[in-house]
Coordinates of C-alpha atoms and ligand atoms in Angstrom, one line a residue:
X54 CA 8.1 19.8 -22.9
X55 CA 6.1 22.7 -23.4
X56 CA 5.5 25.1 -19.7
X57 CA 1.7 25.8 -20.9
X58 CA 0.4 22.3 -19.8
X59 CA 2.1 22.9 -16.3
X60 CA 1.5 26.3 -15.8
X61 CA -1.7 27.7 -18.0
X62 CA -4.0 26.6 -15.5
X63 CA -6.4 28.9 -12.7
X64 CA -5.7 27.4 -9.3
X65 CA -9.3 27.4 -8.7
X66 CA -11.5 25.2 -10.1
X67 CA -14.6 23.2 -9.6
X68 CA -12.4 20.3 -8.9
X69 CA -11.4 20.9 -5.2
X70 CA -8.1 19.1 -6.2
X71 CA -5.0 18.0 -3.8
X72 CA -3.3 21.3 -3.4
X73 CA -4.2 25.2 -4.3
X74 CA -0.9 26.1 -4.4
X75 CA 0.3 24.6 -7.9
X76 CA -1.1 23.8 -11.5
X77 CA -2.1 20.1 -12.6
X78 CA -1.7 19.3 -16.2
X79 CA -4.5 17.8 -17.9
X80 CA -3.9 13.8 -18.8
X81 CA -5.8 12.8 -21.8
X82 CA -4.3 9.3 -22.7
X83 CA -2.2 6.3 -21.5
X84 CA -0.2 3.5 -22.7
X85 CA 2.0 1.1 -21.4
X86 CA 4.5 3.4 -19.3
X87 CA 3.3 6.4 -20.5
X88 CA 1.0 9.0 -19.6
X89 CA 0.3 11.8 -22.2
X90 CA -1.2 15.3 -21.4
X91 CA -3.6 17.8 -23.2
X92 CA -0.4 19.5 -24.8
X93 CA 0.8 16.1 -26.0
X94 CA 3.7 15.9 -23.2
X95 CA 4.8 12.4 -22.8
X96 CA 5.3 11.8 -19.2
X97 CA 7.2 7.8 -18.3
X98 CA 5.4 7.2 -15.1
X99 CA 8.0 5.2 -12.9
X100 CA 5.9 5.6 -9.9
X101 CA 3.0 4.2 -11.3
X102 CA 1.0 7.2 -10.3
X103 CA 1.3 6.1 -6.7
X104 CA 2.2 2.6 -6.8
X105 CA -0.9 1.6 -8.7
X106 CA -0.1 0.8 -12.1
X107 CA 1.5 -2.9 -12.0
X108 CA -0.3 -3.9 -16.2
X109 CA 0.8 -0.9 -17.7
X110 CA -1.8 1.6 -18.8
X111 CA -4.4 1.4 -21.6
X112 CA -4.6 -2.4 -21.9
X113 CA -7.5 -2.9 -24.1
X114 CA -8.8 -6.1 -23.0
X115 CA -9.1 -4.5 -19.3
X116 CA -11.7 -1.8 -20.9
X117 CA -13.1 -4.4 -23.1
X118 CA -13.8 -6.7 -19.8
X119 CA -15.8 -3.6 -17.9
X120 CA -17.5 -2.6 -21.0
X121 CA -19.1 -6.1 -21.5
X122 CA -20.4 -6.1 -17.8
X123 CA -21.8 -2.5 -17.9
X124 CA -23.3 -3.4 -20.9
X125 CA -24.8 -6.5 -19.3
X126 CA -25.6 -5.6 -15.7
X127 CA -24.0 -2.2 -14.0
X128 CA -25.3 -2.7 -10.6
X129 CA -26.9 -4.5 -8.0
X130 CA -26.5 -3.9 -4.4
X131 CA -25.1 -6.5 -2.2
X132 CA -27.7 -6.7 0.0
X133 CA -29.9 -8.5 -2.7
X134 CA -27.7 -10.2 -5.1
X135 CA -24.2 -11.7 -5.4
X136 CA -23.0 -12.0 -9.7
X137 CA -21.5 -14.3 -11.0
X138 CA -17.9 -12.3 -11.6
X139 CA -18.0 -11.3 -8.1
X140 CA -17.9 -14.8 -7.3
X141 CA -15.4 -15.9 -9.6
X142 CA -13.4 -13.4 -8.9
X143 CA -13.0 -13.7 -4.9
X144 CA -12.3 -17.6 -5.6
X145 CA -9.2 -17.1 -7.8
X146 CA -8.3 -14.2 -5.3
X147 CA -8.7 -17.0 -2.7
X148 CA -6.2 -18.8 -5.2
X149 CA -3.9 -16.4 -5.8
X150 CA -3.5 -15.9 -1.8
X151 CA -2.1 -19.4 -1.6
X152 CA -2.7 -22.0 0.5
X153 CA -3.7 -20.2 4.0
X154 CA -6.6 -19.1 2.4
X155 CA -8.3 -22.1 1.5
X156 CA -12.1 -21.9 2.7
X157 CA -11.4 -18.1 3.1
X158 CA -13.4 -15.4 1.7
X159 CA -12.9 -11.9 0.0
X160 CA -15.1 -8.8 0.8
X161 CA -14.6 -6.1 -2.2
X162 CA -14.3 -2.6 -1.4
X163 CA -13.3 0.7 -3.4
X164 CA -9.7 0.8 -2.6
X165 CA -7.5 0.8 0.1
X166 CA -8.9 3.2 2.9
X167 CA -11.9 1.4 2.6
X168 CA -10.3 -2.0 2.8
X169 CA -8.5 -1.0 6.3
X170 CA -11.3 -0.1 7.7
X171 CA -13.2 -3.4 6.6
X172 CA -10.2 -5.6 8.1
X173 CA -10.2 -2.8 11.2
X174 CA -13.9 -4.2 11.7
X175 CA -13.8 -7.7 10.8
X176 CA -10.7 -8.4 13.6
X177 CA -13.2 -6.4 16.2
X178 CA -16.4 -8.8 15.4
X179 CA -13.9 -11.7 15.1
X180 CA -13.3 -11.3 18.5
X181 CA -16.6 -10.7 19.7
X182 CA -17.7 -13.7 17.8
X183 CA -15.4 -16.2 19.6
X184 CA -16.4 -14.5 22.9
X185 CA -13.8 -12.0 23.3
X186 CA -15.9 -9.4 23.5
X187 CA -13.2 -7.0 25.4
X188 CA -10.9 -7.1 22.5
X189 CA -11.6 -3.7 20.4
X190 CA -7.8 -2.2 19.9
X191 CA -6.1 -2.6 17.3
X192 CA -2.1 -2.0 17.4
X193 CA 0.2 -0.7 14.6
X194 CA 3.1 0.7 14.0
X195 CA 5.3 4.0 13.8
X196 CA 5.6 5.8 10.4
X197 CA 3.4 4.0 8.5
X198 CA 0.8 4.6 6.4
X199 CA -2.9 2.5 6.0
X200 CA -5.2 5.1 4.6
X201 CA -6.6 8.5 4.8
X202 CA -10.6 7.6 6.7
X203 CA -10.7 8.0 10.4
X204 CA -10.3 4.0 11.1
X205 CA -7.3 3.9 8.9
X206 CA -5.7 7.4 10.1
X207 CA -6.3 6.2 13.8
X208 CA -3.8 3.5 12.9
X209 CA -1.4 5.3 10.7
X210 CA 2.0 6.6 11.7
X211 CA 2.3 9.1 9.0
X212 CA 2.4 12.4 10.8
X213 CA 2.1 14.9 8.1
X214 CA -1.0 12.8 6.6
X215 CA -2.6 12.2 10.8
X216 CA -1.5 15.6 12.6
X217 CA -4.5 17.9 11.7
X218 CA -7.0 14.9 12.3
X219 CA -6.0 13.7 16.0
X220 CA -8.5 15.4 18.0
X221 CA -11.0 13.0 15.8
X222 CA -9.5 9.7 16.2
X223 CA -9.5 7.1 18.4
X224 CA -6.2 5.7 19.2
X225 CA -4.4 2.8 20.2
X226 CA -0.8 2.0 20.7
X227 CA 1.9 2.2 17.7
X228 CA 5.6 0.7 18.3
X229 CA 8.8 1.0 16.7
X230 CA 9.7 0.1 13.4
X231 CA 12.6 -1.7 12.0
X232 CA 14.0 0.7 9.8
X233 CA 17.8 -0.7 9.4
X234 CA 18.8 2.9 7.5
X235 CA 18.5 4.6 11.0
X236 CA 18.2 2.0 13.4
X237 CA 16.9 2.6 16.7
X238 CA 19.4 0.3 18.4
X239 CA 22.4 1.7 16.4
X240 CA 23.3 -1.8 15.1
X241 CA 25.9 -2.1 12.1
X242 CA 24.8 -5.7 10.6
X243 CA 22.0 -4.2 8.6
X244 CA 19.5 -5.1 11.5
X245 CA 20.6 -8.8 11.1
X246 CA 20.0 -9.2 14.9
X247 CA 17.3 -6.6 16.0
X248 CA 14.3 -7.7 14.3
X249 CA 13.5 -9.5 17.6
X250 CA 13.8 -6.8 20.0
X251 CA 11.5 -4.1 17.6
X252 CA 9.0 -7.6 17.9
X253 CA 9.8 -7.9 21.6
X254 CA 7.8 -4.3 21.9
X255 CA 4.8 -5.4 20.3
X256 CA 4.5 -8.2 22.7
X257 CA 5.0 -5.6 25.9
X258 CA 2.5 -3.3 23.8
X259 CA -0.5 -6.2 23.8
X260 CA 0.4 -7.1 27.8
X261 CA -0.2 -4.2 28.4
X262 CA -3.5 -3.3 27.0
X263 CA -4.6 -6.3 29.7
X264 CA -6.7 -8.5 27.0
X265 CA -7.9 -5.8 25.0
X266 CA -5.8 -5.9 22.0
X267 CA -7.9 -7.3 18.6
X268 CA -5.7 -7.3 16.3
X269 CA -1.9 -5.9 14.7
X270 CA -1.8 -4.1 11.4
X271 CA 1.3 -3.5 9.4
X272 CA 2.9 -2.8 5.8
X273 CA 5.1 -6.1 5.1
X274 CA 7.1 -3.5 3.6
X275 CA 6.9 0.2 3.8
X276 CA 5.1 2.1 1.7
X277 CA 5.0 5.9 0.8
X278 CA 5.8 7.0 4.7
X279 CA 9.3 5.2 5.1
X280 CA 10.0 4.5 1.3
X281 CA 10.3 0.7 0.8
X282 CA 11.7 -0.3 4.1
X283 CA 12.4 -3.9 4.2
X284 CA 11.7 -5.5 7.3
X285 CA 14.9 -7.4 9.0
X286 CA 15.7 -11.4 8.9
X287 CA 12.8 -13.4 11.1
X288 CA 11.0 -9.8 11.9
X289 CA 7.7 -10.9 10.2
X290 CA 7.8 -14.2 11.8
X291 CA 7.9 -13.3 15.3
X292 CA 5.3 -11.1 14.7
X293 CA 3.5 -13.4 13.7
X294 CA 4.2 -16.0 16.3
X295 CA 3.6 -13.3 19.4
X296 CA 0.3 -12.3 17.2
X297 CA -1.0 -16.3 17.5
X298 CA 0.0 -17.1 21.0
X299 CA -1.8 -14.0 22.2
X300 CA -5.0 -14.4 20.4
X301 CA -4.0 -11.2 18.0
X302 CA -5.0 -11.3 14.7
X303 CA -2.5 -10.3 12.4
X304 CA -3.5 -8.0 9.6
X305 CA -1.1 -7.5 6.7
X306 CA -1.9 -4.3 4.7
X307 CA -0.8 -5.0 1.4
X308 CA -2.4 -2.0 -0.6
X309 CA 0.6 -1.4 -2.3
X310 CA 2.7 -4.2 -2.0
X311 CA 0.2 -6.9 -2.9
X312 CA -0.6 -8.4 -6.4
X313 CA 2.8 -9.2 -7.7
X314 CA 4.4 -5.3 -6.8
X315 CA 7.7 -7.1 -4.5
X316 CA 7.9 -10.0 -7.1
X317 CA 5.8 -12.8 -5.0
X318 CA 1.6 -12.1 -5.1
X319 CA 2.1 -10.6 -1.7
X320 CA 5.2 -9.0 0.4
X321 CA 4.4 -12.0 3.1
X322 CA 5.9 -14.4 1.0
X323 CA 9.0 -13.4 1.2
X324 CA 8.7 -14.2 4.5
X325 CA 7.5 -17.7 6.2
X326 CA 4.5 -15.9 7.2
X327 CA 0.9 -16.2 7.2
X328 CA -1.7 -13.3 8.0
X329 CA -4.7 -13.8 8.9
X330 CA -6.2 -11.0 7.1
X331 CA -4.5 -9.6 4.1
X332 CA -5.4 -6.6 2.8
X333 CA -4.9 -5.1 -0.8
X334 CA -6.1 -2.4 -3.4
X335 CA -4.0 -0.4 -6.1
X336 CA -2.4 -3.1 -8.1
X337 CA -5.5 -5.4 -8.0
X338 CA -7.3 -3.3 -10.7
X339 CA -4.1 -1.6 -11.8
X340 CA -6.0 2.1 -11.2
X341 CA -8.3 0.9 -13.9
X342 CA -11.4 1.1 -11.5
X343 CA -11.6 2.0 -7.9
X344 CA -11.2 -1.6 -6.2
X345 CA -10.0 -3.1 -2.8
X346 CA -10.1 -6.1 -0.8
X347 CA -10.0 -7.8 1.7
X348 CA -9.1 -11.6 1.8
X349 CA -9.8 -12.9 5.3
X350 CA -9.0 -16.8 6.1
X351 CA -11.1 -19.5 7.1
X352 CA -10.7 -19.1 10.9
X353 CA -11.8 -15.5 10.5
X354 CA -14.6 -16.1 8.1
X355 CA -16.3 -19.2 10.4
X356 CA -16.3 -17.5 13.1
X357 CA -18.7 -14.7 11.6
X358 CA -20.8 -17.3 9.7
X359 CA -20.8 -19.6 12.7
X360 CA -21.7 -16.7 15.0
X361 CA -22.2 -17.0 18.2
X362 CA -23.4 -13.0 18.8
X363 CA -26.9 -13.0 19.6
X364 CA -26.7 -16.5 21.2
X365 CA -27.6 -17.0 25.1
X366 CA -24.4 -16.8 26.6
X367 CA -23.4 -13.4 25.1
X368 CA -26.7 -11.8 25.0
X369 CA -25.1 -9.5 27.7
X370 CA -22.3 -8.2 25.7
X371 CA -24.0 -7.1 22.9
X372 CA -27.8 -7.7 22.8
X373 CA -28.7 -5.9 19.4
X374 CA -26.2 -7.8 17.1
X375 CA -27.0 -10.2 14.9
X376 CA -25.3 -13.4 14.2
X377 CA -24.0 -14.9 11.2
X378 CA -24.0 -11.6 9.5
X379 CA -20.5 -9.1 9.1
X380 CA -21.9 -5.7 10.6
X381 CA -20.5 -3.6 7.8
X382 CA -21.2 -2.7 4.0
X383 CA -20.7 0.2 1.7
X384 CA -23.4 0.8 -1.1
X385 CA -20.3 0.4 -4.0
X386 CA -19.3 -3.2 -2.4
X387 CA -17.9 -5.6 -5.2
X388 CA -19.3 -3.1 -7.3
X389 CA -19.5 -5.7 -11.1
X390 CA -17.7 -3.4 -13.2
X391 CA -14.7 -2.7 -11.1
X392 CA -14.8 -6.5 -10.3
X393 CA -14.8 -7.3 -14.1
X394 CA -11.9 -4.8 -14.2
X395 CA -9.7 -6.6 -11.0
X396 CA -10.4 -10.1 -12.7
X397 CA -9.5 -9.0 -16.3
X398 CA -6.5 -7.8 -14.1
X399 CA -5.5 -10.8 -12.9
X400 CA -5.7 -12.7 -15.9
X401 CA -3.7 -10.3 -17.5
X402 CA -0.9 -10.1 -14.7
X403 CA -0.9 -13.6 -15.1
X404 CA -0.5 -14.4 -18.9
X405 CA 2.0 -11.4 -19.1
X406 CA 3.6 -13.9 -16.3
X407 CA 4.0 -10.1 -14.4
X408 CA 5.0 -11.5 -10.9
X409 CA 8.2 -13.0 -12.1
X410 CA 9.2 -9.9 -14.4
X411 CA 8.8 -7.9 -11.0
X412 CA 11.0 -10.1 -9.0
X413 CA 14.0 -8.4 -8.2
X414 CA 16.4 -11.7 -7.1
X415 CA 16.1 -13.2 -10.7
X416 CA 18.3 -12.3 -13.3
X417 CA 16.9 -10.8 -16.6
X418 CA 13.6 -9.3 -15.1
X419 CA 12.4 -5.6 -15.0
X420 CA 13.1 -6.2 -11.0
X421 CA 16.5 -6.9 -11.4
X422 CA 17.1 -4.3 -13.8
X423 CA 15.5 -1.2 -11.7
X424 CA 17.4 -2.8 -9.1
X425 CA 21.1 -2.4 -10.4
X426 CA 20.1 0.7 -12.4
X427 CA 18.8 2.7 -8.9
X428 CA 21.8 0.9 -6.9
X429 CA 24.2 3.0 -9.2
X430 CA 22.6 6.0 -7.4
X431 CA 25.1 5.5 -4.3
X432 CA 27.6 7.3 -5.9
X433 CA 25.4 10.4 -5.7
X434 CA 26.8 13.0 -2.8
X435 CA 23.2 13.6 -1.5
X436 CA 21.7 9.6 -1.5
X437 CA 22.1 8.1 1.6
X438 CA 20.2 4.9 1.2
X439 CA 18.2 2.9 -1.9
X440 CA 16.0 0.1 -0.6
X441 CA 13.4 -2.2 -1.8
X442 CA 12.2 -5.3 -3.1
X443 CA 10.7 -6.6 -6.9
X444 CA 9.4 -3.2 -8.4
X445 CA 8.6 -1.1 -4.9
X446 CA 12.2 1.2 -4.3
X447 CA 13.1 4.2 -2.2
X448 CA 15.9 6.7 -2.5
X449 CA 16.1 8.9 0.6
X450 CA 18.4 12.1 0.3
X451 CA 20.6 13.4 3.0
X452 CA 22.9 16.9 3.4
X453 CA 25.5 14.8 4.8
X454 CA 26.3 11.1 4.1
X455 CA 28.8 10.3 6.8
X456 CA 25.9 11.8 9.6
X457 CA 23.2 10.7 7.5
X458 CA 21.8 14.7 8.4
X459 CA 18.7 15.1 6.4
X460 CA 17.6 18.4 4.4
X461 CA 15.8 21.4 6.6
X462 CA 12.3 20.1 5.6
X463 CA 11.3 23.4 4.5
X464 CA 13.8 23.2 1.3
X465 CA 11.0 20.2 0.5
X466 CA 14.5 18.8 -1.2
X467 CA 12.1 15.6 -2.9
X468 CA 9.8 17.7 -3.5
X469 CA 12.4 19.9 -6.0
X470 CA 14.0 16.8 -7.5
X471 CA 10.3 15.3 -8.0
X472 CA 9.5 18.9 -10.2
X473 CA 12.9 18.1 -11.7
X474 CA 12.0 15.0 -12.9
X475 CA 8.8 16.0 -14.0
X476 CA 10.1 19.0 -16.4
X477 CA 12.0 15.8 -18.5
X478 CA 8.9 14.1 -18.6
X479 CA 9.3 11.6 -15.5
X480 CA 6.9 10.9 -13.0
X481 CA 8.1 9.9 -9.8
X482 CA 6.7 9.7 -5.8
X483 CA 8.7 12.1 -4.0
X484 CA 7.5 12.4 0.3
X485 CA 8.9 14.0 3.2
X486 CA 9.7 13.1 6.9
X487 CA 11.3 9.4 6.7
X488 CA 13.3 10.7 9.7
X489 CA 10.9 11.8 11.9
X490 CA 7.3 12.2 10.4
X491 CA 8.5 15.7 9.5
X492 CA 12.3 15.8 8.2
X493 CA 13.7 13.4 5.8
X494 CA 13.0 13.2 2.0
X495 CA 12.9 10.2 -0.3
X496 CA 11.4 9.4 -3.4
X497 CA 9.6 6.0 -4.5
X498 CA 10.0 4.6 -7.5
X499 CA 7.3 1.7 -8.2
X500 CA 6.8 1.5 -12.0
X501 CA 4.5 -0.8 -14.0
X502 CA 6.2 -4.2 -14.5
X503 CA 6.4 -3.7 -18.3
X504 CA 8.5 -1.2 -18.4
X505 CA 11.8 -2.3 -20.5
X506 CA 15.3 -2.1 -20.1
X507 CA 16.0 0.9 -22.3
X508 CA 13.3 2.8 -20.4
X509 CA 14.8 2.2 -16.9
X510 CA 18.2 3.3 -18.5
X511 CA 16.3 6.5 -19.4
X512 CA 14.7 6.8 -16.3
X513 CA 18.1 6.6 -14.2
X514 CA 19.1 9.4 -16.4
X515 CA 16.6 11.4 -16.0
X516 CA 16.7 10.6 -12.2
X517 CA 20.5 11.4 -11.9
X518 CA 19.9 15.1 -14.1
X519 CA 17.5 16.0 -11.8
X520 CA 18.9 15.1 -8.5
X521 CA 22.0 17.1 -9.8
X522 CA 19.5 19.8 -10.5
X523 CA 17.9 20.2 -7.1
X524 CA 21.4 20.0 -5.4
Ligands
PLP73 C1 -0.2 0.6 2.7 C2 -1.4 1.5 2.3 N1 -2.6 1.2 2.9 C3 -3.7 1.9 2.6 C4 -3.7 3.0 1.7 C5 -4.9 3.7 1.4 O1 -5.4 3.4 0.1 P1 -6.3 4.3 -0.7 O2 -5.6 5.6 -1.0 O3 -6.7 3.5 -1.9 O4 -7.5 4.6 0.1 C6 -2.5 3.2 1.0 C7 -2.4 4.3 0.0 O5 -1.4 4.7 -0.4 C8 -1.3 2.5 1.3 O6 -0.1 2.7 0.7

C-alpha cells in the first residue's frame, strides 16, 4: 500500500471529521469485502466498518431498489402519507421478528441513536398510557453502549463516549454486567452460575426506584464497549422474567447484533427470550442508507392506539396530551428511499440465506470459520480472551495473561495493532477501556457474512502480523 492515501491529507477540512489528530484516506468504491481508496488501496473490511456491513458492499440490486423509488417518489412526510414500501417493509420486519411480534408495529428511524431514543419514549408513553403515569426511568446497564444523543448517552455505560456530556444528561440507575472474562463474583465456571445474581441487582435496582422504573435497556450481547460479551446461561431470561412481574418493559437494543449479525435474526433468540421492544439499525440497510427501527409488540402498540391519555380519569396527569397518537417524530421518519434500501436488504440477506452462513454453531459457515480461525489467537502472549457469537467477535489484549493486567491506556495498545492492520490493508474495530471504561483494549471483528474462507485465512494473518507488530 502506498503512505500518500494515509498521510497526503491537511487535517483541516470543511468536513469536521471524527478526530484532528490523524489523516482519513479517501474511499471511492466498494465490493463484497472490499473497500478501495482514491490511491487504489484495497482495504478487506473485517469489521464491517463498524459492524454495519452484513450483504457485502456494492450489491447492485440494493442501488437499483433506491434508484427506482427516488425516481418514483423521494419524499413525503409522515405526517401526511404512509407508501406503500414503508408498509411492506414494517410487515415483513414484523415477520422477520418472529412470532412475539404478531399485531406489532415498526416506527423507522435514521439509525440507531435515533432508534433508542424512540424506544426510550415509546416505554415512557406506554406507561402513561396504561395509567402509570409515575413510570419515567429507564434502567440499563454498566459498559455499554446505545448511542451517542442525550436519551441514548443518558443510558449508556461507555465512559470514554458519556464523560464530557454528564452535566447534560439525565440519569437513571445502571447495574453490573455479566462479563465472565473478569467476573465480578470471581467465579471459575465461565459464569455458569452467576447470571442470577448480576439479574438479582436489576430487581433491587427497580425496588428501589419505588414504582418509577419504565422500562430496562440492554445489548443481548455487547457491542463495541465490552467487545462481544456473551451474556451467561439463563441471564436473559431472568431479566426478562423480573422485567414482566414488575411491569418493566424490556427493551433489547439490537443495533448491531440484529438482522442475522449472531447467526439468528436477532441476539434474543439465542436465548428463550422475548423483548418487548426490540431495537435495530446498522445491518438492516447494511450502511447502504441511513436506517433504524424500532419493532414494538402488540401490547406496546395498543396501548398507544387504544389510548387512554386525554381521557377523564387521567386528565390530571397530563392534560395537554393527546390520545391515540405516539408523541414523537423526526422529519426523515421511514424516509422511502432508505426504506426501499432496508427491504431490498432483507430480501437480499434472505436469498443469499445470510443468517445461516453467519451462524457460528454450524459447521461449514463463514461463522464457524471466523470462529476457529480467531480461536487460534490464544496462543498469542498478549490475548487474554476471544468471545462472540455468529459473525460479532472480540479479542481483548492483556500485558499479563496469568493476571489478566491490561495495557497503560495511554500506549492505546488496540489502537497500534488497529494502524497495524490497516498498513496491510485490513480494517478492523479496535476500542479501549473493557476493564474499566478507561483501561483495557480489544478489537471487534464483525465482517460481512460473505466473506469466504480464504479471506478469513488472510485476515488471521494479517491479524497475527500485526498484533506481533504492536507488541
Ligand atoms: C448497541 C448500539 N446501540 C446504538 C448505537 C447507536 O447507533 P448509531 O451510531 O447508528 O446512532 C450503536 C452504535 O454503535 C450500538 O452499537
Amino acid at each position: 500500500m502506498t503512505q500518500s492515501a494515509l498521510t497526503d491529507q491537511a487535517l483541516r477540512t470543511p468536513v469536521l471529521r471524527r478526530s484532528f489528530r490523524k489523516p482519513y484516506p479517501v474511499a471511492v468504491r466498494g465490493e463484497g469485502v472490499y473497500i478501495w481508496d482514491a490511491d487504489g488501496n484495497r482495504y478487506l473490511d473485517s469489521s464491517g466498518s463498524a459492524a454495519v456491513n452484513f450483504i457485502g458492499h456494492g450489491v447492485r440490486e440494493i442501488s437499483d431498489a433506491m434508484l427506482e423509488q427516488a425516481r418514483q417518489l423521494e419524499f413525503v412526510h409522515t405526517s401526511q402519507f404512509t407508501t406503500a414500501i414503508a408498509e411492506q417493509f414494517a410487515a415483513e420486519l414484523l415477520e422477520f421478528a418472529g412470532e412475539h411480534f404478531r399485531g406489532g408495529a415498526v416506527y423507522f428511524t435514521c439509525g440507531g441513536s435515533e432508534s433508542v431514543e424512540t424506544a426510550l419514549k415509546l416505554a415512557r408513553q406506554y406507561q402513561v398510557e396504561i395509567g402509570q403515569p409515575k413510570c419515567h426511568q429507564v434502567l440499563s446497564r454498566n459498559q455499554s453502549y446505545h448511542g451517542s444523543t442525550l436519551g441514548a448517552l443518558s443510558v449508556s455505560g461507555n465512559r470514554k463516549r458519556r464523560d464530557m456530556y454528564l452535566p447534560m444528561v439525565r440519569e437513571f440507575a445502571h447495574i453490573g454486567i455479566p462479563y465472565c472474562y473478569r467476573c465480578a463474583f470471581n467465579c471459575t465456571d465461565g459464569c455458569r452460575n452467576c447470571g442470577q445474581q448480576y439479574a438479582a441487582e436489576l430487581e433491587r435496582t427497580i425496588e428501589e426506584s419505588e414504582g418509577q422504573t419504565a422500562a430496562f435497556i440492554l445489548e443481548p450481547i455487547s457491542g463495541a464497549t465490552l467487545g462481544a460479551v456473551i451474556p451467561p446461561p439463563g441471564y436473559l431470561e431472568s431479566i426478562a422474567d423480573i422485567c414482566r412481574r414488575h411491569g418493566v418493559l424490556l427493551i433489547a437494543d439490537e443495533v448491531m447484533t440484529g438482522m442475522g449479525r449472531t447467526g439468528r435474526n436477532f441476539a434474543v433468540e439465542h436465548s428463550n427470550v422475548a423483548a418487548d421492544i426490540l431495537v435495530t439499525a446498522k445491518g438492516l440497510s447494511s450502511g447502504y442508507a441511513p436506517l433504524g427501527a424500532v419493532i414494538a409488540s402488540k401490547k406496546v402498540v395498543d396501548a398507544i392506539a387504544d389510548g387512554r391519555v386525554g381521557q377523564a380519569d387521567s386528565q390530571e396527569c397530563l392534560p395537554h396530551t393527546e390520545s391515540g397518537a405516539f408523541m414523537h417524530g423526526f422529519t426523515y421518519n421511514a424516509h422511502p428511499i432508505s426504506v426501499a434500501a432496508g427491504r431490498a436488504v432483507l430480501r437480499r440477506l434472505q436469498s443469499q440465506k445470510l443468517v445461516a452462513a453467519a451462524d457460528s454453531e454450524r459447521n461449514g459457515t463463514a461463522g464457524s470459520a471466523l470462529k476457529a480461525a480467531l480461536e487460534g489467537l490464544h496462543d498469542c502472549d498478549v490475548v487474554g480472551d476471544v468471545r462472540g457469537l455468529g459473525l460479532l467477535w472480540g479479542v481483548e489484549f492483556v500485558r499479563d495473561k496469568k493476571t489478566k493486567a491490561p495495557f497503560p491506556p495511554e500506549m492505546n495498545f488496540a489502537g497500534l495493532v488497529g494502524q497495524a492492520c490497516r498498513k496491510r490493508g485490513l480494517l478492523v474495530y479496535p476500542m479501549q477501556g473493557c476493564v474499566d471504561g478507561i483501561a483495557g483494549d480489544h478489537l471487534l471483528i464483525a465482517p460481512p457474512a460473505v466473506i469466504t474462507d480464504d479471506q478469513i485465512r488472510w485476515v488471521l494473518e494479517q491479524l497475527r502480523g500485526a498484533i506481533e507488530e504492536a507488541e
